[in-house]
PDB file of C-alpha atoms in Angstrom:
ATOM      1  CA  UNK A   1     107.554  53.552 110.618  1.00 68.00           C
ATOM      2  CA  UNK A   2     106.126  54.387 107.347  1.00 70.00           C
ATOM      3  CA  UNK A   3     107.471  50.920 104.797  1.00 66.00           C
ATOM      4  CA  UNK A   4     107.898  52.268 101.165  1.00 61.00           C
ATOM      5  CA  UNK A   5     109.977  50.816  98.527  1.00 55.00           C
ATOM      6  CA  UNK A   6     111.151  52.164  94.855  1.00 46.00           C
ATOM      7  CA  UNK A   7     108.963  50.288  92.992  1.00 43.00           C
ATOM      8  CA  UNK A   8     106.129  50.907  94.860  1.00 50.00           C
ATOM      9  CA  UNK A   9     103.666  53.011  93.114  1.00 52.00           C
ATOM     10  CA  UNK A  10     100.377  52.133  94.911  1.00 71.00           C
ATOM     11  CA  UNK A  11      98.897  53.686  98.253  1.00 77.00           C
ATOM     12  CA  UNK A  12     100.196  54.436 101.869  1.00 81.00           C
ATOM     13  CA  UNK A  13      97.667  55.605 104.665  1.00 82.00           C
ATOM     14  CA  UNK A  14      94.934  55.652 102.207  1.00 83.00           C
ATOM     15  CA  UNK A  15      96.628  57.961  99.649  1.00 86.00           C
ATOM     16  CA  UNK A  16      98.428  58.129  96.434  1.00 87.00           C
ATOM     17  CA  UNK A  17     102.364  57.718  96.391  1.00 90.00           C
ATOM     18  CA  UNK A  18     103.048  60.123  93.675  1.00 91.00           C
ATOM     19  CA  UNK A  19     106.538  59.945  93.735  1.00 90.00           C
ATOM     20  CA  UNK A  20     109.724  58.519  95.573  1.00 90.00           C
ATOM     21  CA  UNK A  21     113.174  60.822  95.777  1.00 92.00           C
ATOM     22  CA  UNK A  22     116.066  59.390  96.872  1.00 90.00           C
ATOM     23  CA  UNK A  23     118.218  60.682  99.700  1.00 86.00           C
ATOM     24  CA  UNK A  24     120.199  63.669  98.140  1.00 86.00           C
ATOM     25  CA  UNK A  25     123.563  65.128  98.720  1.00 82.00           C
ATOM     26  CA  UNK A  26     122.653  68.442  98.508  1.00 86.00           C
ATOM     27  CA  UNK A  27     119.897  70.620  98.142  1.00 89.00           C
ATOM     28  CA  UNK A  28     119.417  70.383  94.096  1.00 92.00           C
ATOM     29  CA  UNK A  29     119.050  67.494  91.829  1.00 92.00           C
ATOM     30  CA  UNK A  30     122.266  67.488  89.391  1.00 90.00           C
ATOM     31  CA  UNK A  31     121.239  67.134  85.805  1.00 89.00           C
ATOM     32  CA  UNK A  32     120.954  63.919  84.126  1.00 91.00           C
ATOM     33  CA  UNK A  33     121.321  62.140  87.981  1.00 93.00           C
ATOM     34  CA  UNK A  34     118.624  59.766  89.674  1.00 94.00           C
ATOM     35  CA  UNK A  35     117.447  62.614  91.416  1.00 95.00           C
ATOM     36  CA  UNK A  36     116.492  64.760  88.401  1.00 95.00           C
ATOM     37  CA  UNK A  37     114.501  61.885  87.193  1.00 96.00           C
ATOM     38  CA  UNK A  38     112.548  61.036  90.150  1.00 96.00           C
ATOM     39  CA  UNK A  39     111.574  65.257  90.282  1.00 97.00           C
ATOM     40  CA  UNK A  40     110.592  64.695  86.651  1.00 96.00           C
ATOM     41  CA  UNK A  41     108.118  60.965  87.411  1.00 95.00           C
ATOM     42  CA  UNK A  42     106.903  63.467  90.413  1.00 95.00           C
ATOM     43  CA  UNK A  43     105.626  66.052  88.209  1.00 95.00           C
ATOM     44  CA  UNK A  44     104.122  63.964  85.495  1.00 94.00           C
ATOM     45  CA  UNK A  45     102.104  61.968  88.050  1.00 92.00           C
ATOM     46  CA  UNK A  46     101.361  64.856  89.958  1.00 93.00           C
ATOM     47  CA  UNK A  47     100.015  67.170  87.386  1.00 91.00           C
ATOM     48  CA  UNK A  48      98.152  63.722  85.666  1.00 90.00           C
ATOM     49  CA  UNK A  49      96.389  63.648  88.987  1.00 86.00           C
ATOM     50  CA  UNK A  50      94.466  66.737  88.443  1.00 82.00           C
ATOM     51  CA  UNK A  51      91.847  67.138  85.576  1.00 75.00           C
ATOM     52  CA  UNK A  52      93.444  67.535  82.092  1.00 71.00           C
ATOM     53  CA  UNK A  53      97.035  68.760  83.968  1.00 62.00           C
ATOM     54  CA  UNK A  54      95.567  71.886  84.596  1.00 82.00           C
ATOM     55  CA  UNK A  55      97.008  72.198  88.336  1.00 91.00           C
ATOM     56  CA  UNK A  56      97.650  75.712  89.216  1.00 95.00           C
ATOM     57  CA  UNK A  57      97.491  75.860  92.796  1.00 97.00           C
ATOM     58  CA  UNK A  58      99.986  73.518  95.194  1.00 97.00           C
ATOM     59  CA  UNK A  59     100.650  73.353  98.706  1.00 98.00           C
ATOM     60  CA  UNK A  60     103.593  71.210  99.618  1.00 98.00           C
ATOM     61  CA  UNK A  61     103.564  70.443 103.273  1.00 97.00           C
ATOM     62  CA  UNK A  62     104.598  67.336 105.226  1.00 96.00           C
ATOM     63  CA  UNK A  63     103.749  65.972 108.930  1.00 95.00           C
ATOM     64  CA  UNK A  64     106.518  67.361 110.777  1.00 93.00           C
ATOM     65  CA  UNK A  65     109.661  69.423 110.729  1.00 93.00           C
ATOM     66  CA  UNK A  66     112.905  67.587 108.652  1.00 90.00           C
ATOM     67  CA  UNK A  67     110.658  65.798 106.483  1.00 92.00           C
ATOM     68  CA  UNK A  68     112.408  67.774 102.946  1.00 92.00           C
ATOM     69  CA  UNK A  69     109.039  69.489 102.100  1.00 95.00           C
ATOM     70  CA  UNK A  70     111.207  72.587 101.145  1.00 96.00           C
ATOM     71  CA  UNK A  71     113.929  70.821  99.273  1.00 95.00           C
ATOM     72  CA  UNK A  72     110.984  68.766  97.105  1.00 97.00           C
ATOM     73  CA  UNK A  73     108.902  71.834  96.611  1.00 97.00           C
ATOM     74  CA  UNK A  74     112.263  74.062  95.819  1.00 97.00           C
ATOM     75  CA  UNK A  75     113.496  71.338  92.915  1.00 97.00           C
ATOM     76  CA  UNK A  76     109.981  70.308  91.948  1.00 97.00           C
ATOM     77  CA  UNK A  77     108.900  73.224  91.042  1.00 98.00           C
ATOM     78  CA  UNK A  78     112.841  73.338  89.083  1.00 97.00           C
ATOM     79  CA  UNK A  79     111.423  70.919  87.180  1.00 97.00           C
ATOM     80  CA  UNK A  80     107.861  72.878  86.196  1.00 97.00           C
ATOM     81  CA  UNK A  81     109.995  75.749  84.959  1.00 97.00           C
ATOM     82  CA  UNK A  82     112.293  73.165  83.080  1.00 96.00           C
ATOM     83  CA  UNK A  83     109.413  72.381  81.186  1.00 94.00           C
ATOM     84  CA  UNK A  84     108.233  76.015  80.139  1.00 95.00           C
ATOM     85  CA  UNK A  85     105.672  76.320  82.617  1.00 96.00           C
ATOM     86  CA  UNK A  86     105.808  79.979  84.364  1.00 97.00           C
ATOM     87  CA  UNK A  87     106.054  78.938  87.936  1.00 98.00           C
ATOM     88  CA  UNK A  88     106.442  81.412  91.471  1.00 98.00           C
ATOM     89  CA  UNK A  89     107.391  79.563  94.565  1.00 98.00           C
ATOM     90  CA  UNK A  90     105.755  81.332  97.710  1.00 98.00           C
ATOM     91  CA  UNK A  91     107.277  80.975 100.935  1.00 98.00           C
ATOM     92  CA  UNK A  92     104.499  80.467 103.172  1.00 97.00           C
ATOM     93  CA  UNK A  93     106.118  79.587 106.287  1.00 97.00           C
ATOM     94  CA  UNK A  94     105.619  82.679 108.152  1.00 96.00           C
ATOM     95  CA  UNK A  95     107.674  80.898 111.049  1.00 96.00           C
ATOM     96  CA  UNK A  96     110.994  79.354 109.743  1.00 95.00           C
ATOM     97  CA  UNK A  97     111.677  79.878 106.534  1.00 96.00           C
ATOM     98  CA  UNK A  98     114.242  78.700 104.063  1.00 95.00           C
ATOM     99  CA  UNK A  99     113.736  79.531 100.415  1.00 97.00           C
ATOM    100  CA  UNK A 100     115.192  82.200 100.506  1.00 96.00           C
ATOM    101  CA  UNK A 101     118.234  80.032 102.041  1.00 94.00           C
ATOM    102  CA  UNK A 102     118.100  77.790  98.996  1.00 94.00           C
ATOM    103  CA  UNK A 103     118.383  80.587  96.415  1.00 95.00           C
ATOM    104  CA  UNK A 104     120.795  82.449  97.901  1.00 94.00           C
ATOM    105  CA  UNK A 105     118.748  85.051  98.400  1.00 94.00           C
ATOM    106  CA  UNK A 106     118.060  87.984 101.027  1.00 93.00           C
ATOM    107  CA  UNK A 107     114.931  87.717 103.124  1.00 94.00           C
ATOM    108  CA  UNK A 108     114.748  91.420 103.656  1.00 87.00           C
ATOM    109  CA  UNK A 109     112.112  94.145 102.551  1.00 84.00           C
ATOM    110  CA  UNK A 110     108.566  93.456 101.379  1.00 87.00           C
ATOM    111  CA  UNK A 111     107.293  89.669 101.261  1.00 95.00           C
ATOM    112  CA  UNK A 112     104.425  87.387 101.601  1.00 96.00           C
ATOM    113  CA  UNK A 113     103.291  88.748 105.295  1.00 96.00           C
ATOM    114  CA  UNK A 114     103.759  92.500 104.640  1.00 93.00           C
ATOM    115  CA  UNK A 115     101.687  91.891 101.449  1.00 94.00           C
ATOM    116  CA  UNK A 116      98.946  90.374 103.263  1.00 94.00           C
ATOM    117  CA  UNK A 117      99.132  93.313 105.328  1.00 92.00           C
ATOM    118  CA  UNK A 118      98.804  95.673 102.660  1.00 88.00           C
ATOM    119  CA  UNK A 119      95.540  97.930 101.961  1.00 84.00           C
ATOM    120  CA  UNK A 120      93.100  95.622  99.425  1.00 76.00           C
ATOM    121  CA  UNK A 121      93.402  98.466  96.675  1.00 79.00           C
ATOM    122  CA  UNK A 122      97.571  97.851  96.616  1.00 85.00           C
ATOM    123  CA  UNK A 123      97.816  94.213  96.431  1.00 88.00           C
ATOM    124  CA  UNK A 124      97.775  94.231  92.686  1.00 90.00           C
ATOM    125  CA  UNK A 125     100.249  97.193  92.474  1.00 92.00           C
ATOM    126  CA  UNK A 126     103.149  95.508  94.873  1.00 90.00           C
ATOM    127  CA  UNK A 127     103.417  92.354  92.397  1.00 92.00           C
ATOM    128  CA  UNK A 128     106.222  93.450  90.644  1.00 92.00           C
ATOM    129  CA  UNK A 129     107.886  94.610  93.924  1.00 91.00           C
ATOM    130  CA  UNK A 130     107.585  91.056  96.097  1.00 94.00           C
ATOM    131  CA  UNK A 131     107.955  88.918  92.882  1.00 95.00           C
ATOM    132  CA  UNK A 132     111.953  87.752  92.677  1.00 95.00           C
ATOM    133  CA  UNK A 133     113.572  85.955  90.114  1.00 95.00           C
ATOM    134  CA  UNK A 134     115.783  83.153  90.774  1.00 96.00           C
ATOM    135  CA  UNK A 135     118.996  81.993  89.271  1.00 96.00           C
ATOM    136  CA  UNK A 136     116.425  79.136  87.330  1.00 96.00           C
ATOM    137  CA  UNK A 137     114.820  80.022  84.237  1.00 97.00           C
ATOM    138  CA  UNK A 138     111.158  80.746  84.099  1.00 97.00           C
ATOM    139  CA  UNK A 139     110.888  80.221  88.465  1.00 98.00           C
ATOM    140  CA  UNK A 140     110.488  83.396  90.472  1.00 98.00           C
ATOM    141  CA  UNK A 141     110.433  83.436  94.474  1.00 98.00           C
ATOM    142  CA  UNK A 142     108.421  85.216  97.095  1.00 97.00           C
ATOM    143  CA  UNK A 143     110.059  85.413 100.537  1.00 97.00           C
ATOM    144  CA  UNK A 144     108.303  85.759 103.698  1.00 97.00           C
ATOM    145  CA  UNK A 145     109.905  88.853 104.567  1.00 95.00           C
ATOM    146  CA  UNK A 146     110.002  90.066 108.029  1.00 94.00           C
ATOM    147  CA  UNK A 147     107.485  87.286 110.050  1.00 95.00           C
ATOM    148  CA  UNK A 148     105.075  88.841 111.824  1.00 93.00           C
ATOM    149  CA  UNK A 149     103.579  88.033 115.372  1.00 93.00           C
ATOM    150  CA  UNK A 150      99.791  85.729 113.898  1.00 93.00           C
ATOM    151  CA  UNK A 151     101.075  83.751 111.136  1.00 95.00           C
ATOM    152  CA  UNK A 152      97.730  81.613 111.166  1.00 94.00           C
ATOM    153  CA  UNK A 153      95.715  84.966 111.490  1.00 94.00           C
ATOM    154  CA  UNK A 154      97.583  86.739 108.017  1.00 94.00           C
ATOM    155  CA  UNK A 155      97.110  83.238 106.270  1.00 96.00           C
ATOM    156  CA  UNK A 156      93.509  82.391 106.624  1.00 94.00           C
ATOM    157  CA  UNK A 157      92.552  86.295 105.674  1.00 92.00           C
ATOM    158  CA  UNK A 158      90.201  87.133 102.880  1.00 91.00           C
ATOM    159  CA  UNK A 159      93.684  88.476 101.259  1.00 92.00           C
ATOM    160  CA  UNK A 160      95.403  85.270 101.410  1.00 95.00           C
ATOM    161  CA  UNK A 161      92.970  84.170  99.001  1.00 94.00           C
ATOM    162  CA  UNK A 162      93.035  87.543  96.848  1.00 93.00           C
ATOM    163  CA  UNK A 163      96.719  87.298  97.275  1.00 95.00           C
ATOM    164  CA  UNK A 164      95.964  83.292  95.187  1.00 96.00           C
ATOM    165  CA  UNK A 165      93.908  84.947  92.636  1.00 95.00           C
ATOM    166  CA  UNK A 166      96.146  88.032  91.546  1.00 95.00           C
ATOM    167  CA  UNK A 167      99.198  85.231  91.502  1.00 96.00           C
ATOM    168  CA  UNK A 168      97.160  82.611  89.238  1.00 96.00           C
ATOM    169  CA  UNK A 169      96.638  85.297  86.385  1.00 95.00           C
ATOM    170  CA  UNK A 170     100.007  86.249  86.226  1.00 96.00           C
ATOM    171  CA  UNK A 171     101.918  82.415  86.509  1.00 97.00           C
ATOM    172  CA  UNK A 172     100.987  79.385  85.361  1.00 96.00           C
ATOM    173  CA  UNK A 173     101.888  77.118  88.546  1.00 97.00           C
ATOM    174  CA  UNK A 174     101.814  78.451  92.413  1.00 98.00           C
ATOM    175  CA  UNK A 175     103.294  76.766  94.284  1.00 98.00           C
ATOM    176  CA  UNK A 176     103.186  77.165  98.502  1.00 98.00           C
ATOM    177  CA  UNK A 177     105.403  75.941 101.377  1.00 98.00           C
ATOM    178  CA  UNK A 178     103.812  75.614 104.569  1.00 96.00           C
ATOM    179  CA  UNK A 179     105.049  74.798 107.873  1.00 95.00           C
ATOM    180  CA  UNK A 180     104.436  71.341 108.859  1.00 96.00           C
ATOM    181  CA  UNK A 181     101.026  70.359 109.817  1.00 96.00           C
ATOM    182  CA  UNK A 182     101.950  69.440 113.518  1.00 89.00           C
ATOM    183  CA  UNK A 183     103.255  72.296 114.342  1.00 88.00           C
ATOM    184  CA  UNK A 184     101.075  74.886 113.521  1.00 91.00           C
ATOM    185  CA  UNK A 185      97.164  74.953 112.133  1.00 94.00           C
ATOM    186  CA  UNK A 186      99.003  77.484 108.847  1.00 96.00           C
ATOM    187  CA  UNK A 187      98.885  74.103 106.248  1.00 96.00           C
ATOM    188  CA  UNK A 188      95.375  73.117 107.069  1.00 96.00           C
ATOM    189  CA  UNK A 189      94.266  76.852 106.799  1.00 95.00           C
ATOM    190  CA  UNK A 190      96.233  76.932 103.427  1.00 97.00           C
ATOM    191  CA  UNK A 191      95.330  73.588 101.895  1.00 96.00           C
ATOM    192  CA  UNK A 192      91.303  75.107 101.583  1.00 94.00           C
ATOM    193  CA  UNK A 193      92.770  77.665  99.319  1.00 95.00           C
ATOM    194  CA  UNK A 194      94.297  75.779  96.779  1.00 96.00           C
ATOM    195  CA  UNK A 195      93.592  73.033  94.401  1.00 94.00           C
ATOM    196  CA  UNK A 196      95.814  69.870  95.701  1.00 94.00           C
ATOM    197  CA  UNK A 197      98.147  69.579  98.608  1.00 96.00           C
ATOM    198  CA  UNK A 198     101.133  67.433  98.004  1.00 96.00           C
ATOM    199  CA  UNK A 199     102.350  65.555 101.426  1.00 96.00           C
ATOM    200  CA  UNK A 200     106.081  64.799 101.639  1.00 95.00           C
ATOM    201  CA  UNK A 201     107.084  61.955 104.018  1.00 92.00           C
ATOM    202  CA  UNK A 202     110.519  60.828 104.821  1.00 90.00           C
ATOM    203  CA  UNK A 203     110.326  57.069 105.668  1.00 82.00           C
ATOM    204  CA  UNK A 204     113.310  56.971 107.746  1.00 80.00           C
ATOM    205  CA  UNK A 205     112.098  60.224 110.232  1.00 78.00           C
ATOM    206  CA  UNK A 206     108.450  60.061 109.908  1.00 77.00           C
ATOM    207  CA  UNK A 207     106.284  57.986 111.591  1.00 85.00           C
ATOM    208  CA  UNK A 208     102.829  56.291 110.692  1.00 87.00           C
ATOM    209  CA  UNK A 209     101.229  57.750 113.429  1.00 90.00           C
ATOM    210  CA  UNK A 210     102.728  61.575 112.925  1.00 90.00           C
ATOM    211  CA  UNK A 211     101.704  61.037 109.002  1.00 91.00           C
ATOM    212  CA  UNK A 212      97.666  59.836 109.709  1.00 92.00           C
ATOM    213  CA  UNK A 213      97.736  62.487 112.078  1.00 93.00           C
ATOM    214  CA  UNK A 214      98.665  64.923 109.418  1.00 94.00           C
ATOM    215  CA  UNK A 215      96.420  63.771 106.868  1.00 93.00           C
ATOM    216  CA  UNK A 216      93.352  63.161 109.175  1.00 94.00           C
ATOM    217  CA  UNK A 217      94.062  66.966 109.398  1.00 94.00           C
ATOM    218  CA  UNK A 218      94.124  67.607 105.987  1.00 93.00           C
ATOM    219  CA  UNK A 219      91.143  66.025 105.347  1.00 90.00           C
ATOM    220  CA  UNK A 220      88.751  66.702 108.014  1.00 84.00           C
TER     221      UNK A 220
END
């Protein structure tokens, strides 16, 4: 099993431990709660790990399914917005996802795979159309839409990337949730696109092995 403690703030498997959450009730940190706090020490370390702050591209992934990659990328990027940062959350996991679950939100019409679909010249134009805001200030959400048959196909096309570039003018944090890196290639594929990939264990499901496997992954 993967051994981590609160007050540990050192390495595990080689790599920075940016942050610890604690087990949550729900699905959202409650204001002024030990949860909030440990969101807020997550994004201060995590954006002082990147060159003057300036991260604007995230993948948030973990090493296997149940791990709470989409709960900590759903209230960190809470957080980002909290702090007047103009943040969109993609839903990247063209194969079960659940954003649009934790907004309350439909997953219906346009989204992420019918955009990187889309002719080259209309990317731009369907922005406005895909982009959704959520019932948090300054944090809009693109679903997934309906999932189409190559996930790992749509996400490592030349519009992925295009799709990373037209989203970077317009926000000032993107932020992407992948499916777990076990079981499908759709995180490594993604993590070449953007700037720093944030891994999200859970030490009482995950497993040393599952997480090296992950990060040798990652990495290689």
């Amino acid at each position: 099993t993967i051994s981590l403690n609160a007050s540990h703030e050192g390495q595990t498997l080689g790599l920075p431990v940016l942050g610890m959450v604690p087990e949550m009730a729900g699905n959202r940190y409650r204001a002024n709660s030990r949860e909030e706090e440990a969101f807020l020490q997550l994004r201060t370390r995590l954006l002082m790990s990147c060159p003057e702050g300036q991260l604007k591209t995230l993948l948030v992934t973990s090493p296997q399914p149940r791990d709470g990659k989409t709960v900590v990328a759903a209230n960190l990027c809470a957080t980002m917005a909290a702090s007047g940062a103009r943040v969109v959350l993609v839903d990247a996991d063209l194969r079960n996802p659940a954003l649009h679950e934790w907004f309350d939100l439909p997953n219906r019409g346009n989204g992420l795979a019918q955009w990187l679909q889309a002719d080259e010249d209309s990317l731009e134009d369907l922005l406005p159309r895909l982009v959704r805001a959520t019932d948090i200030p300054g944090l809009s959400l693109i679903t997934t839409g309906p999932l189409p048959p190559d996930p790992s196909f749509l996400l490592s096309s030349l519009r992925m990337a295009a799709v990373l570039d037209i989203l970077s003018e317009h926000f000032d944090r993107v932020v992407l949730d992948s499916p777990p890196v076990v079981v499908a290639p759709d995180a490594i594929v993604l993590a070449r696109l953007v700037e720093s990939t944030l891994l999200v264990l859970n030490p009482d499901h995950g497993s040393r092995r599952m997480a090296s496997q992950a990060i040798n992954s990652l990495t290689s």
